[in-house]
Amino acid sequence: MSYFFQLVVSGIVVGSIYALSALGFVLIYKSSRVLNIAHGQIIAAGAFITYALTVWVGIPIYIAFGMSMVITFFLAMSVERIFLRRLIGEPIISVIMVTIGLMSILDGLIYLTPFGTENFSFPPYLPTTPITIGGVSISWTQLVGVIITFSMIAGFSWFFKKSTIGISMRAVSDDQMASMAIGISVPKVFGLAWAMAGLSAAAAGGIIGNITGLNFDTLHAFGIVVFPVVILGGLDSIQGAVVAGIIMGLIQQFASGYLDGNWGLNGT
């Protein structure tokens, strides 16, 4: 029976990672009705920035994690400003095609760095002895990752429901022309949506990198792997992304545990 509950715990861990990874898709689509195909590359960039600040610069991991989110926040905002701002009002398919091109550009840039060809691992910064209750174990890294994930998801949910800016972003998603008519700056909303998606992507990348190690192919593949989560949960639903992520995580872990071990996420 403990094996069953171990799979449940692992499924929740994996599912929370999927939910946080999917959050970037949801934030952009919720505000602009655009699918960012390059989201996986931004996740990878966030993980690599965290590693570089921690290991190469020597900044404590918790500070580096926050700095990575800030850097990726402005990086994603810059990407929107340079590549996508001029496409406001254009057909959605045109914007999606630009994000596909952006994905290729980011792939090429990352492959020019050591992160594109080598594997890296974060040094341990939390106790390595797992927490075990009733025969069910969870590592400290996984526990911290789950706490960060659900804290961020709760924060974004509150932001969209209660804050003035969040309500403005929802209004832009519903009707851009009407939003502009009442004084909402659509370009600023789009830029903020991309920046917030970059912030969540950096958090997801840092958590994934600490659990599974840093491998570019694994990290940027999350942009594709979590797409079914986004579809299942609803493209504009934060709560739906959480539920769908947990469902997908549980399915994956039970398939890994009872069918084929290759189904699981490395490190869980």
PDB file of N, CA and C in Angstrom, residues 1 8 11 19 34 37 49 58 66 77 83 138 140 145 152 175 225 228 235 246 262:
ATOM      1  N   MET A   1       0.826  -1.215   0.000  1.00  0.00           N
ATOM      2  CA  MET A   1       0.000   0.000   0.000  1.00  0.00           C
ATOM      3  C   MET A   1       0.859   1.263   0.000  1.00  0.00           C
ATOM      4  N   VAL A   8       1.438   8.273  -5.591  1.00  0.00           N
ATOM      5  CA  VAL A   8       0.559   9.442  -5.478  1.00  0.00           C
ATOM      6  C   VAL A   8       1.378  10.696  -5.176  1.00  0.00           C
ATOM      7  N   GLY A  11       3.356  11.629  -8.124  1.00  0.00           N
ATOM      8  CA  GLY A  11       2.466  12.196  -9.131  1.00  0.00           C
ATOM      9  C   GLY A  11       2.120  13.647  -8.848  1.00  0.00           C
ATOM     10  N   ALA A  19       2.077  21.857 -13.893  1.00  0.00           N
ATOM     11  CA  ALA A  19       1.159  22.989 -13.736  1.00  0.00           C
ATOM     12  C   ALA A  19       1.906  24.315 -13.812  1.00  0.00           C
ATOM     13  N   VAL A  34      -2.767  34.290 -27.565  1.00  0.00           N
ATOM     14  CA  VAL A  34      -1.626  33.834 -28.358  1.00  0.00           C
ATOM     15  C   VAL A  34      -0.978  32.644 -27.669  1.00  0.00           C
ATOM     16  N   ILE A  37       4.904  29.297 -28.556  1.00  0.00           N
ATOM     17  CA  ILE A  37       5.551  28.017 -28.849  1.00  0.00           C
ATOM     18  C   ILE A  37       6.968  27.966 -28.280  1.00  0.00           C
ATOM     19  N   ILE A  49      20.176  30.233 -16.103  1.00  0.00           N
ATOM     20  CA  ILE A  49      20.553  31.463 -15.407  1.00  0.00           C
ATOM     21  C   ILE A  49      20.699  31.195 -13.910  1.00  0.00           C
ATOM     22  N   GLY A  58      28.611  32.192  -7.653  1.00  0.00           N
ATOM     23  CA  GLY A  58      28.718  31.919  -6.226  1.00  0.00           C
ATOM     24  C   GLY A  58      27.642  32.561  -5.375  1.00  0.00           C
ATOM     25  N   GLY A  66      15.655  33.875  -7.144  1.00  0.00           N
ATOM     26  CA  GLY A  66      14.890  35.110  -7.290  1.00  0.00           C
ATOM     27  C   GLY A  66      15.447  36.007  -8.379  1.00  0.00           C
ATOM     28  N   MET A  77       9.846  40.176 -21.387  1.00  0.00           N
ATOM     29  CA  MET A  77       9.247  41.460 -21.753  1.00  0.00           C
ATOM     30  C   MET A  77       9.954  42.053 -22.971  1.00  0.00           C
ATOM     31  N   PHE A  83      10.011  41.517 -30.811  1.00  0.00           N
ATOM     32  CA  PHE A  83       9.537  40.626 -31.864  1.00  0.00           C
ATOM     33  C   PHE A  83       8.023  40.656 -32.085  1.00  0.00           C
ATOM     34  N   ILE A 138       9.542  11.844   0.375  1.00  0.00           N
ATOM     35  CA  ILE A 138       9.634  12.985  -0.534  1.00  0.00           C
ATOM     36  C   ILE A 138      10.907  13.733  -0.178  1.00  0.00           C
ATOM     37  N   TRP A 140      13.570  16.897   0.132  1.00  0.00           N
ATOM     38  CA  TRP A 140      13.398  18.299   0.504  1.00  0.00           C
ATOM     39  C   TRP A 140      13.288  19.180  -0.735  1.00  0.00           C
ATOM     40  N   GLY A 145       9.942  22.597  -3.979  1.00  0.00           N
ATOM     41  CA  GLY A 145       9.415  22.866  -5.314  1.00  0.00           C
ATOM     42  C   GLY A 145       7.899  22.920  -5.337  1.00  0.00           C
ATOM     43  N   MET A 152       3.021  30.277  -6.052  1.00  0.00           N
ATOM     44  CA  MET A 152       2.980  31.125  -7.242  1.00  0.00           C
ATOM     45  C   MET A 152       1.632  31.027  -7.944  1.00  0.00           C
ATOM     46  N   ASP A 175     -11.787  41.617 -25.335  1.00  0.00           N
ATOM     47  CA  ASP A 175     -12.056  42.535 -26.451  1.00  0.00           C
ATOM     48  C   ASP A 175     -11.001  43.636 -26.456  1.00  0.00           C
ATOM     49  N   VAL A 225       5.759  19.021 -23.807  1.00  0.00           N
ATOM     50  CA  VAL A 225       5.174  18.020 -22.913  1.00  0.00           C
ATOM     51  C   VAL A 225       3.962  18.571 -22.173  1.00  0.00           C
ATOM     52  N   PRO A 228      -0.395  19.228 -23.675  1.00  0.00           N
ATOM     53  CA  PRO A 228      -1.645  18.518 -23.356  1.00  0.00           C
ATOM     54  C   PRO A 228      -2.259  18.961 -22.033  1.00  0.00           C
ATOM     55  N   LEU A 235      -7.127  26.639 -22.011  1.00  0.00           N
ATOM     56  CA  LEU A 235      -6.032  27.530 -22.363  1.00  0.00           C
ATOM     57  C   LEU A 235      -5.977  28.805 -21.524  1.00  0.00           C
ATOM     58  N   ILE A 246      -1.886  17.933 -12.240  1.00  0.00           N
ATOM     59  CA  ILE A 246      -1.909  16.857 -11.249  1.00  0.00           C
ATOM     60  C   ILE A 246      -2.408  15.561 -11.878  1.00  0.00           C
ATOM     61  N   ASN A 262      10.006   3.754 -18.019  1.00  0.00           N
ATOM     62  CA  ASN A 262      10.467   4.872 -18.825  1.00  0.00           C
ATOM     63  C   ASN A 262       9.460   6.016 -18.888  1.00  0.00           C
TER      64      ASN A 262
END
